[in-house]
CSV table of C-alpha atoms in Angstrom, one decimal:
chain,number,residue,atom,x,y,z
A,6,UNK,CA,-245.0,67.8,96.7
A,7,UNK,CA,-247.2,69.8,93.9
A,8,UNK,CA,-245.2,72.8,94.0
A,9,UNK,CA,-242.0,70.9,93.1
A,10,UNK,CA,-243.4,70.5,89.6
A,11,UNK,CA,-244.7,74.1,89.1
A,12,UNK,CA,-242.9,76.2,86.5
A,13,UNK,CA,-243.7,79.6,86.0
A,14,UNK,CA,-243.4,81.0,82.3
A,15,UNK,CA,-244.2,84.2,80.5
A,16,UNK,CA,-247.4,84.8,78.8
A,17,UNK,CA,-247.3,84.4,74.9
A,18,UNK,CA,-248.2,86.9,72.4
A,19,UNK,CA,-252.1,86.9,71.1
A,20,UNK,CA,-254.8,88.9,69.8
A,21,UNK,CA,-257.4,88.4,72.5
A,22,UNK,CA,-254.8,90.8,74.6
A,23,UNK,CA,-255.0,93.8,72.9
A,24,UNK,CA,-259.0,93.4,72.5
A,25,UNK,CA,-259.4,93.0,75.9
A,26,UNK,CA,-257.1,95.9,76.5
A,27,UNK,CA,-259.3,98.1,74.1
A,28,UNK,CA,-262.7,96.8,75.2
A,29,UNK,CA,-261.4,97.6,79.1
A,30,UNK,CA,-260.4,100.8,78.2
A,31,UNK,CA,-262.9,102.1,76.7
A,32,UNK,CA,-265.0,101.2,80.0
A,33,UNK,CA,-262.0,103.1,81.5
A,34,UNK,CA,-262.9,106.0,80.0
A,35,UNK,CA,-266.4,106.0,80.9
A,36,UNK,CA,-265.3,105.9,84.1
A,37,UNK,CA,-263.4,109.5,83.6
A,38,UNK,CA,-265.9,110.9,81.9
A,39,UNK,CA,-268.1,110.0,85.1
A,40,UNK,CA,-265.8,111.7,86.7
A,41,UNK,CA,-265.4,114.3,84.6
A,42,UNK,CA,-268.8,114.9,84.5
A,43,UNK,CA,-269.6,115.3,88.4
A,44,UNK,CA,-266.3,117.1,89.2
A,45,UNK,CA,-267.8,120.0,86.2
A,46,UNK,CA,-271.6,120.1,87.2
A,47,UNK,CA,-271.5,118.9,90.8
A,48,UNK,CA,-272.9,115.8,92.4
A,49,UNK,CA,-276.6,116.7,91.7
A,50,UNK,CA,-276.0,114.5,88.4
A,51,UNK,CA,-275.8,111.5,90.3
A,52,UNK,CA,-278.9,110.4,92.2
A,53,UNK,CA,-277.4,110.9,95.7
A,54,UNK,CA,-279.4,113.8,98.0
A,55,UNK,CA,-278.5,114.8,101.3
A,56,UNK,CA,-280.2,111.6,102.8
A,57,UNK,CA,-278.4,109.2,100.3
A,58,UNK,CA,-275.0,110.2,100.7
A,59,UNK,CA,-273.3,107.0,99.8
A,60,UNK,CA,-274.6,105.6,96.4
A,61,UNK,CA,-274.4,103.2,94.0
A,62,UNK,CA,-270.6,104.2,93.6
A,63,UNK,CA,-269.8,103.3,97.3
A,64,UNK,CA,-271.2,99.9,96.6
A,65,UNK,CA,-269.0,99.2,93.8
A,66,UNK,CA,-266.2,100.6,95.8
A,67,UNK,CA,-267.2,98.5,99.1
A,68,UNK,CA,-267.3,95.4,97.0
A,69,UNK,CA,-263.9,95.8,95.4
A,70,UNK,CA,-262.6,96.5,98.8
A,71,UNK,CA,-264.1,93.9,100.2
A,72,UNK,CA,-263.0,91.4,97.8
A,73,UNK,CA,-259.7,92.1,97.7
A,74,UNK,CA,-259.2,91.0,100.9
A,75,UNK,CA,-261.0,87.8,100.1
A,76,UNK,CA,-259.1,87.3,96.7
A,77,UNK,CA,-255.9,87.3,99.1
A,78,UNK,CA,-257.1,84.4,101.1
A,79,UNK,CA,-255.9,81.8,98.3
A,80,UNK,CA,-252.4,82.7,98.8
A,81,UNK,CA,-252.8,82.7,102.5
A,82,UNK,CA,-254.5,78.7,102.4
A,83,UNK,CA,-251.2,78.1,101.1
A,84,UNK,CA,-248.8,80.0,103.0
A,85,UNK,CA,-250.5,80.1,106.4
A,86,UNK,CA,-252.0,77.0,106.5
A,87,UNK,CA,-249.2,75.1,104.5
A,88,UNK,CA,-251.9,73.4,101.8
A,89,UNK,CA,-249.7,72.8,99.3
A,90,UNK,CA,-252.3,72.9,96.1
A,91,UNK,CA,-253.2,76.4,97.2
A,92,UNK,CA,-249.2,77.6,97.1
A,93,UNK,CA,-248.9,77.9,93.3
A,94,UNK,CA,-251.9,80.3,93.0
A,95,UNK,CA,-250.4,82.7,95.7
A,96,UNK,CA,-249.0,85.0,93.1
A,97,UNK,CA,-251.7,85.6,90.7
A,98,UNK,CA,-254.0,85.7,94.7
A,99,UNK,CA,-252.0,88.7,95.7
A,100,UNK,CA,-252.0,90.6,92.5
A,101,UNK,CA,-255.9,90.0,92.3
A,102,UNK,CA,-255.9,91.5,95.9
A,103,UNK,CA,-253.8,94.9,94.8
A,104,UNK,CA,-255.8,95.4,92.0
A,105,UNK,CA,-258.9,95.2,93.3
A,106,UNK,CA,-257.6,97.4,96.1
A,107,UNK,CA,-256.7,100.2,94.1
A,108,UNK,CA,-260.1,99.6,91.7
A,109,UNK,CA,-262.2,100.4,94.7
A,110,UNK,CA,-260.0,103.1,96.1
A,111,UNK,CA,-260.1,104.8,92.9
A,112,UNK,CA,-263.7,104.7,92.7
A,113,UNK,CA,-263.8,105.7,96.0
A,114,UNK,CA,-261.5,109.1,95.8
A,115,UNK,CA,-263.0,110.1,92.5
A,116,UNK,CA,-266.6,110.0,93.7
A,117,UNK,CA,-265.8,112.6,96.8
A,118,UNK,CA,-266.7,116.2,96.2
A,119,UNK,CA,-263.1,117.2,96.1
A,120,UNK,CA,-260.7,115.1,95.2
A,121,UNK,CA,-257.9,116.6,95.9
A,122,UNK,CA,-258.7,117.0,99.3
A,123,UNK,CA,-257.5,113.1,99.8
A,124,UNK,CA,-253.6,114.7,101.0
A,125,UNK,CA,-255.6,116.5,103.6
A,126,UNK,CA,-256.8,112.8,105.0
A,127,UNK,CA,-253.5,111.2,104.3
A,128,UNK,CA,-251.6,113.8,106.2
A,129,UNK,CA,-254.2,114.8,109.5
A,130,UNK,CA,-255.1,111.9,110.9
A,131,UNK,CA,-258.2,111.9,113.8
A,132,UNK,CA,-257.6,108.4,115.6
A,133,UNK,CA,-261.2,108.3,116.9
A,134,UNK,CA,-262.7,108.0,113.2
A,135,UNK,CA,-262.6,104.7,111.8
A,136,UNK,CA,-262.3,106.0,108.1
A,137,UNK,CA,-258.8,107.7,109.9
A,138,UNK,CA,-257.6,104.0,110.3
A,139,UNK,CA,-259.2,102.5,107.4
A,140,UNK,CA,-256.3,105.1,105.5
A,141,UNK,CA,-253.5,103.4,107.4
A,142,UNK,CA,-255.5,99.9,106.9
A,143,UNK,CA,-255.7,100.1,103.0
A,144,UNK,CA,-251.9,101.7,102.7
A,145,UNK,CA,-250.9,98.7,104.6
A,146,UNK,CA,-252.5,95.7,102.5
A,147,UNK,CA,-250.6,97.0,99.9
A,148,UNK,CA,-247.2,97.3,101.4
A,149,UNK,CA,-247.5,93.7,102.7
A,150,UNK,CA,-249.4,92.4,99.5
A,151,UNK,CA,-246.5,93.7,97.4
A,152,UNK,CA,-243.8,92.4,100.0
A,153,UNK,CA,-245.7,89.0,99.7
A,154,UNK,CA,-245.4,88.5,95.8
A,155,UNK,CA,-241.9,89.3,95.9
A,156,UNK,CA,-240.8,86.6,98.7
A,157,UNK,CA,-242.6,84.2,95.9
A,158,UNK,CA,-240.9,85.4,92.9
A,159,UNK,CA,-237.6,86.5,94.4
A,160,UNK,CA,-235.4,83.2,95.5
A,161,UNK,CA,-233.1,85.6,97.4
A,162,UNK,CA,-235.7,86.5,99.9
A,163,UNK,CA,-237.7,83.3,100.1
A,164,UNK,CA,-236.9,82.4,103.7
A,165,UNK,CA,-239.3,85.5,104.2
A,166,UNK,CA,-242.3,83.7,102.5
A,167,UNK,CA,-243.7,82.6,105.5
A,168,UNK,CA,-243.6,85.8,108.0
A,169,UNK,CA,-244.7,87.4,104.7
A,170,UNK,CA,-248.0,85.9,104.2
A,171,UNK,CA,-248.5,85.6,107.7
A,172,UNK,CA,-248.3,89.3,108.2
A,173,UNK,CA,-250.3,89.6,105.1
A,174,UNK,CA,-252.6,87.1,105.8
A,175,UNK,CA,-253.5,88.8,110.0
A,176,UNK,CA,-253.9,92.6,108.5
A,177,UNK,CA,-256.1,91.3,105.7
A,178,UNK,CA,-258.5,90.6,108.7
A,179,UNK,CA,-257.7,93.8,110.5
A,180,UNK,CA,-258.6,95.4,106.9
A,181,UNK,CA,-262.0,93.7,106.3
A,182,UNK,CA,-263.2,93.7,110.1
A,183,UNK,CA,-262.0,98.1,109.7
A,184,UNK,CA,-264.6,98.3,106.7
A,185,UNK,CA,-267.5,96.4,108.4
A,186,UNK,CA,-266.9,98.5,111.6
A,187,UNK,CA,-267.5,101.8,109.5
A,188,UNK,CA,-271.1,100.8,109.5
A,189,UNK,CA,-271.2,98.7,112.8
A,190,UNK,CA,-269.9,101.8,114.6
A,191,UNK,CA,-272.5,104.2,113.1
A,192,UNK,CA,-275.5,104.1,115.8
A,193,UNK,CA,-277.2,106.7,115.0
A,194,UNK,CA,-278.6,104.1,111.8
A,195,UNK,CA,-280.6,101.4,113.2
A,196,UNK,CA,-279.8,98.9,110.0
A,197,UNK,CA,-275.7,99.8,110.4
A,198,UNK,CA,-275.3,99.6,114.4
A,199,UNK,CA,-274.6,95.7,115.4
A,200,UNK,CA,-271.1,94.2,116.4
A,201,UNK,CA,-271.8,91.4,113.7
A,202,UNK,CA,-271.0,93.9,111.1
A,203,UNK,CA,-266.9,92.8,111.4
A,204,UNK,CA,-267.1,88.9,111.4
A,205,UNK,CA,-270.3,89.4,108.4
A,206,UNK,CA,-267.6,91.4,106.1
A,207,UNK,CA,-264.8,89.1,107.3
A,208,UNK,CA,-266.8,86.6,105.6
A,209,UNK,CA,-268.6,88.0,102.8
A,210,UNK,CA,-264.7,89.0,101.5
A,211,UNK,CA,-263.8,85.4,101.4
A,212,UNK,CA,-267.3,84.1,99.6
A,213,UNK,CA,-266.6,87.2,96.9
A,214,UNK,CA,-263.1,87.1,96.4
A,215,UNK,CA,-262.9,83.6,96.2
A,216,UNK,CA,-266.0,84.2,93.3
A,217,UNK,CA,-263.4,86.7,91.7
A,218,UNK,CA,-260.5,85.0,91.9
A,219,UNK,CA,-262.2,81.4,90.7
A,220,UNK,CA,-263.5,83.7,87.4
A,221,UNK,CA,-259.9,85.3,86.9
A,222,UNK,CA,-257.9,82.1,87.1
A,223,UNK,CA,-260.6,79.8,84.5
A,224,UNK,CA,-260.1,82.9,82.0
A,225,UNK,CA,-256.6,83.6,82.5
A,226,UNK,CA,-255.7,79.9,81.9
A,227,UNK,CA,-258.3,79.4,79.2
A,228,UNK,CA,-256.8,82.7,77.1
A,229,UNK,CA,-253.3,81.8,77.6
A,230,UNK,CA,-254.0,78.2,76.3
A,231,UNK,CA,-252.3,76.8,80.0
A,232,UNK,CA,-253.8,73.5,81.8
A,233,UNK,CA,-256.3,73.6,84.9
A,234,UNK,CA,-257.2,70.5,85.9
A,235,UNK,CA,-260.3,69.4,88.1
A,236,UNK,CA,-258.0,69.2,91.4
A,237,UNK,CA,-257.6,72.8,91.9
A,238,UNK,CA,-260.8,74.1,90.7
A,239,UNK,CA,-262.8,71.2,92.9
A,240,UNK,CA,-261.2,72.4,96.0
A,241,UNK,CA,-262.3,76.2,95.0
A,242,UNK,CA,-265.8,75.1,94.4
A,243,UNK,CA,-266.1,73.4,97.9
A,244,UNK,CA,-264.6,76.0,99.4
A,245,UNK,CA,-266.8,78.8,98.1
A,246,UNK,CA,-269.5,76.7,99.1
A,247,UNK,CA,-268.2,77.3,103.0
A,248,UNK,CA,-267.9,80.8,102.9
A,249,UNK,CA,-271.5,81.1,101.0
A,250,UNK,CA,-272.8,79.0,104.1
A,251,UNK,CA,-271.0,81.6,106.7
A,252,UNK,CA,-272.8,84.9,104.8
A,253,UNK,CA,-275.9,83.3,105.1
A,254,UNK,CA,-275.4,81.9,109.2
A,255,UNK,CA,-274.1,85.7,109.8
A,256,UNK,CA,-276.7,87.2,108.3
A,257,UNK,CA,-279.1,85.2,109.7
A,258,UNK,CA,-278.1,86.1,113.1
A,259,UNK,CA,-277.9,89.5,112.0
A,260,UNK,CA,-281.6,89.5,110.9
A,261,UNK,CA,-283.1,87.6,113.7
A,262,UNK,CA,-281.4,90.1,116.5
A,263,UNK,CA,-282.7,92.7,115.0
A,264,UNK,CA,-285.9,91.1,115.4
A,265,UNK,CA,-285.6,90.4,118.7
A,266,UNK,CA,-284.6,94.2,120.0
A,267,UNK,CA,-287.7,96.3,119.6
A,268,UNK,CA,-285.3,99.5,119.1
A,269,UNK,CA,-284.7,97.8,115.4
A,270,UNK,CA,-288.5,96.4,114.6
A,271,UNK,CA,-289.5,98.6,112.1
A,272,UNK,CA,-286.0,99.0,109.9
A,273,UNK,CA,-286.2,95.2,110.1
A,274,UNK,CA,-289.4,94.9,108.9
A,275,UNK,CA,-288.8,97.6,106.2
A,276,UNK,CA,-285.7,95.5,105.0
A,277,UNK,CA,-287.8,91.7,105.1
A,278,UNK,CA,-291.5,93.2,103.8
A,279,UNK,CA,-292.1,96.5,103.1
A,280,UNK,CA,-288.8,97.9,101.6
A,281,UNK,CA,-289.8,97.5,97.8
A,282,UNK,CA,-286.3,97.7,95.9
A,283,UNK,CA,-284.6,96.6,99.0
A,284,UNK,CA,-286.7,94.0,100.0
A,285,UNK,CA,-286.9,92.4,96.2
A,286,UNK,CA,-282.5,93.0,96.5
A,287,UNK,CA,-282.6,91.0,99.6
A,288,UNK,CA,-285.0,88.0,98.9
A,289,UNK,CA,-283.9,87.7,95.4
A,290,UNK,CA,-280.8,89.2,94.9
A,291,UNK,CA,-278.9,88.1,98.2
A,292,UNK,CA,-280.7,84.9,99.3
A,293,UNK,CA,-282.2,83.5,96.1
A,294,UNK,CA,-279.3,84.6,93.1
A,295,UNK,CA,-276.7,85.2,95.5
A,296,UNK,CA,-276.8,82.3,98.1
A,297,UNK,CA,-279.0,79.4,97.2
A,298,UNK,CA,-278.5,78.8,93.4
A,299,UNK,CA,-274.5,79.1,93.6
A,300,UNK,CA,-275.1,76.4,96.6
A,301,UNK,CA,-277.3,74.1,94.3
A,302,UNK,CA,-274.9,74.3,91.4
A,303,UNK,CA,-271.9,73.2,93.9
A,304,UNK,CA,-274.2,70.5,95.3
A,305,UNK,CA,-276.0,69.0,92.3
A,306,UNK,CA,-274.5,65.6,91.6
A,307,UNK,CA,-275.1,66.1,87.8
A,308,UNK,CA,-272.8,68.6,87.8
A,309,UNK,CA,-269.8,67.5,89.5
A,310,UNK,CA,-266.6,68.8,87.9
A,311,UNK,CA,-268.8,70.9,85.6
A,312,UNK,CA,-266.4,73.7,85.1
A,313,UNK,CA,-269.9,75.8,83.6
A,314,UNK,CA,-271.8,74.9,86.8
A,315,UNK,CA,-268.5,76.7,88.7
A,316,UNK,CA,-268.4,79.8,86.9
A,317,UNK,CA,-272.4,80.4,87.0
A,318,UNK,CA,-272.0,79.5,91.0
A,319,UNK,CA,-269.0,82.1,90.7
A,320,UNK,CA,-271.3,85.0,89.6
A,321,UNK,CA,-273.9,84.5,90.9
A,322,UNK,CA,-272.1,84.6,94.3
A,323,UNK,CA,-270.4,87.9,93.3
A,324,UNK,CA,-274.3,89.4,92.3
A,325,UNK,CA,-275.3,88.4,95.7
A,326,UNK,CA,-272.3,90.0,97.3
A,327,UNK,CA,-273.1,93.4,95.3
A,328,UNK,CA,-277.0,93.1,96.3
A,329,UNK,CA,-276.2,92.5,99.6
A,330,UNK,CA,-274.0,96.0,99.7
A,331,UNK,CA,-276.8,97.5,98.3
A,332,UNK,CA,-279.3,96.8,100.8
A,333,UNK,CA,-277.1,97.4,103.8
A,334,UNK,CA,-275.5,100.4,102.4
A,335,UNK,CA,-278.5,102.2,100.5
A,336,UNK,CA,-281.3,100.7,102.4
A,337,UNK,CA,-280.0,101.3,105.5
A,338,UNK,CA,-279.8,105.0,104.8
A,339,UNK,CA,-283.1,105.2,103.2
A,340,UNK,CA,-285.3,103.9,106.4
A,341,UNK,CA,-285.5,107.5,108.5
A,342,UNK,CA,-283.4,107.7,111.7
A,343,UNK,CA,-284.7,107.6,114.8
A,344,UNK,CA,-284.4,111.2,116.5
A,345,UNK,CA,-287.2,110.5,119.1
A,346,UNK,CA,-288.2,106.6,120.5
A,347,UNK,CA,-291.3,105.8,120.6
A,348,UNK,CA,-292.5,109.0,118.7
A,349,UNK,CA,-293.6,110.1,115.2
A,350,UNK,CA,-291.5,112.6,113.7
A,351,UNK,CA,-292.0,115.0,110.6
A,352,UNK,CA,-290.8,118.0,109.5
A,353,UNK,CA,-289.5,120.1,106.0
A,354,UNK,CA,-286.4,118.3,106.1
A,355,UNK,CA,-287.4,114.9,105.2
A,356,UNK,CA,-287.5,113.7,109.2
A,357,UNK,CA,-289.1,110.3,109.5
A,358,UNK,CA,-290.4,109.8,106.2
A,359,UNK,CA,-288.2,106.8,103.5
A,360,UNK,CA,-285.7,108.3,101.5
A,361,UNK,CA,-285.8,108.0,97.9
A,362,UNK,CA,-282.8,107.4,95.3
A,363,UNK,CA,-282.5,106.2,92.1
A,364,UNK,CA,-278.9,106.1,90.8
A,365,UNK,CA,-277.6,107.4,88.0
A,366,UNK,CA,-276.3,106.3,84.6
A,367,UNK,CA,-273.2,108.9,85.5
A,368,UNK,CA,-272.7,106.3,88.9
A,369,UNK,CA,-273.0,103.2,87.1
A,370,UNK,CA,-270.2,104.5,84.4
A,371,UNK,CA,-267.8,105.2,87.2
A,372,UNK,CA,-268.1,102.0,89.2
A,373,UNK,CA,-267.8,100.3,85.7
A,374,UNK,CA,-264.6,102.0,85.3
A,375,UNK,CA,-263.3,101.0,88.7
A,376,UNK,CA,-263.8,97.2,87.3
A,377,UNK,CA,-262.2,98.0,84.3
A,378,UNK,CA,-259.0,99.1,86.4
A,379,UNK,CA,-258.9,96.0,88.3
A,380,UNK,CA,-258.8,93.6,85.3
A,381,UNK,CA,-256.7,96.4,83.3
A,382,UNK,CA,-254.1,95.6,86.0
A,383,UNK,CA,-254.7,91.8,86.7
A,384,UNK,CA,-254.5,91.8,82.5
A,385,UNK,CA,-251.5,93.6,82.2
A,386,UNK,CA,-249.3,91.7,85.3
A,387,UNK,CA,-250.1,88.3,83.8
A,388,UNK,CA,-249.2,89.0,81.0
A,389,UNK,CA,-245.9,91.4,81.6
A,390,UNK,CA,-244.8,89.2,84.4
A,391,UNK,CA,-244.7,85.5,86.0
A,392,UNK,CA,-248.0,85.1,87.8
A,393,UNK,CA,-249.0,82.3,86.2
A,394,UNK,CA,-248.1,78.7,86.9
A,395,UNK,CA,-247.4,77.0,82.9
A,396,UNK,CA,-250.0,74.1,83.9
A,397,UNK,CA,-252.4,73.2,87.0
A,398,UNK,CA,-253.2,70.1,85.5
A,399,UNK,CA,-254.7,67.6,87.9
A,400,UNK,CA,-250.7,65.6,87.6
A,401,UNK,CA,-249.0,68.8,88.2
A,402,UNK,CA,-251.1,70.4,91.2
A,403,UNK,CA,-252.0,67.4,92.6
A,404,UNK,CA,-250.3,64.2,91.9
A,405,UNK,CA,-252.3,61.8,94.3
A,406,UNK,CA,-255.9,62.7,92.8
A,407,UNK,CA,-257.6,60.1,91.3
């Protein structure tokens, strides 16, 4: 069995700690003077209007949501599904998961118009808003994230490793089908209404947490001088493949449905062709970057067990994910909505004409910041504690491989 021969060891002492520690926090603070910034002068800084209300910060913090729950999925391979190479890796998974988590959060709370507002949400819940039980969704993945790490470091409580990931493992689900449903349940946008919004973010977590977490775990070996041996990394880079393949079947459908229903021609047709920003994000962003070069790198026979191939594939699977928040998120505000079928509306309030938004440098420096959180805290638990297995060799994780 691989995980008979796994030792888990402290990090040692180096310099490339404290430099990344410095070179993260100063995208920290950034990130607070973004905040900073809009909290003192308002949100007109930003490029968000009263027809963009979610910007380019909501797709930073979307994304880190989102991937969180995919980052977790390693850990559940292993636990859930009983794949044995997967198991070691289920620590460092579920830290990747939490910090993510609260990276997008954070981004999240600090972009609203007051903050402090957030104990108002946390402590009046409407159960007929699906941001209401998004709340008790996000609080939860980190109860049972944190309760899953320590059934795998705490021998006292390891007959609970099982139930543990399992719970883990069925609300990360309930988590990433909650955030796809805050758009599919919006109908009053044409681009946002359709019951393929769950099952599309379902999937899109796995393909960009799985890019995160293959990133995190080359560096975090490669830094700490530890072994990672073709094995472990070959079963990623299939695996990504699979979940780059479902993004682009789900979107697919999602596309050609909306071709089909008349109701949805013209925001269809605005995404495909005429769209501009959108459009270019979606053909080359999403399909091209984000879908079809990651899929040749995996593929390409020259490159098997190229660990550089991987790590391209990686992020270039991660830009994909981003551009394809962009488009559904910004894009699907900027096409006008429909107040009156079948007629031409227009009026002083920008009724049926494209919304316009460019975002600003203030919105770039805050989602920054959120990242810089995330791999603050990733950073800092690898190093303070036992995350990391001392070697993934190809011996160690998996014996039998040739």
């Amino acid at each position: 069995m691989a995980s008979q021969a796994i030792i888990f060891r402290e990090t040692k002492d180096g310099k490339g700690f404290y430099i990344l520690l410095a070179v993260l926090g100063a995208f920290l603070a950034l990130g607070a003077l973004a905040f900073f910034n809009a909290e003192h002068h308002g949100h007109h800084v930003t490029g968000m209007n009263n027809q963009i209300v979610w910007g380019l910060p909501h797709v930073f913090a979307i994304g880190l949501i989102v991937a969180a729950s995919g980052a977790l999925n390693v850990g559940s391979i292993g636990t859930v599904f009983g794949k044995k190479i997967y198991q070691p890796m289920g620590r460092l998974s579920a830290l990747l998961a939490i910090s993510l988590l609260i990276g997008g959060l954070i981004v999240l709370v600090l972009d609203l118009g007051r903050p402090d507002r957030l104990i108002v949400a946390m402590t009046t819940f409407n159960f007929k808003s699906i941001f209401a039980w998004n709340i008790i969704l996000y609080n939860g993945f980190l109860a049972l994230s944190a309760v899953y790490i320590w059934t795998m470091m705490d021998r006292q409580v390891k007959g609970y490793y099982k139930m543990a990931g399992i719970a883990a493992f069925t609300w990360r689900l309930i988590l990433t089908a909650g955030t796809g449903s805050i758009f599919g349940f919006l109908v009053a946008r044409d681009f946002y209404n359709s019951a393929v919004m769950a099952p599309l973010f379902i999937v899109m977590s796995f393909a960009m947490g799985l890019a995160v977490f293959i990133l995190v775990l080359h560096f975090a070996y490669s830094w700490t001088g530890r072994q990672l041996g073709n094995a472990v990394m070959n079963r990623l880079r299939y695996l990504l493949a699979v979940f780059i393949g479902g993004v682009l079947l789900l979107e697919a459908a999602r596309h050609f449905t909306g071709l089909y229903i008349a109701q949805k021609a013209g925001v269809e047709n605005f995404i495909l062709f005429e769209g501009g920003v959108y459009t270019q994000l979606f053909w080359v962003g999403q399909i091209l970057l984000g879908s079809l070069l990651p899929l040749s790198l995996i593929f390409c026979r020259k490159l098997v067990d190229n660990r550089v191939a991987l790590l391209l594939a990686a992020a270039f699977t991660i830009v994909g994910g981003f551009a394809q928040l962009y488009v559904i998120l910004i894009g699907g505000q900027a096409y006008p909505l429909t107040l009156f079928p079948g007629a031409e509306v227009s009026s002083d309030y920008f009724d049926g004409v494209i919304n316009s938004y460019v975002p600003s440098i203030w919105e770039l420096m805050l989602g920054l910041g959120g990242v810089a959180l995330t791999l603050v805290m990733v950073t800092i638990g690898v190093k303070v504690l036992r995350f990391l297995p001392d070697s993934l060799s190809d011996a160690v994780a998996d014996p039998h491989s040739k």
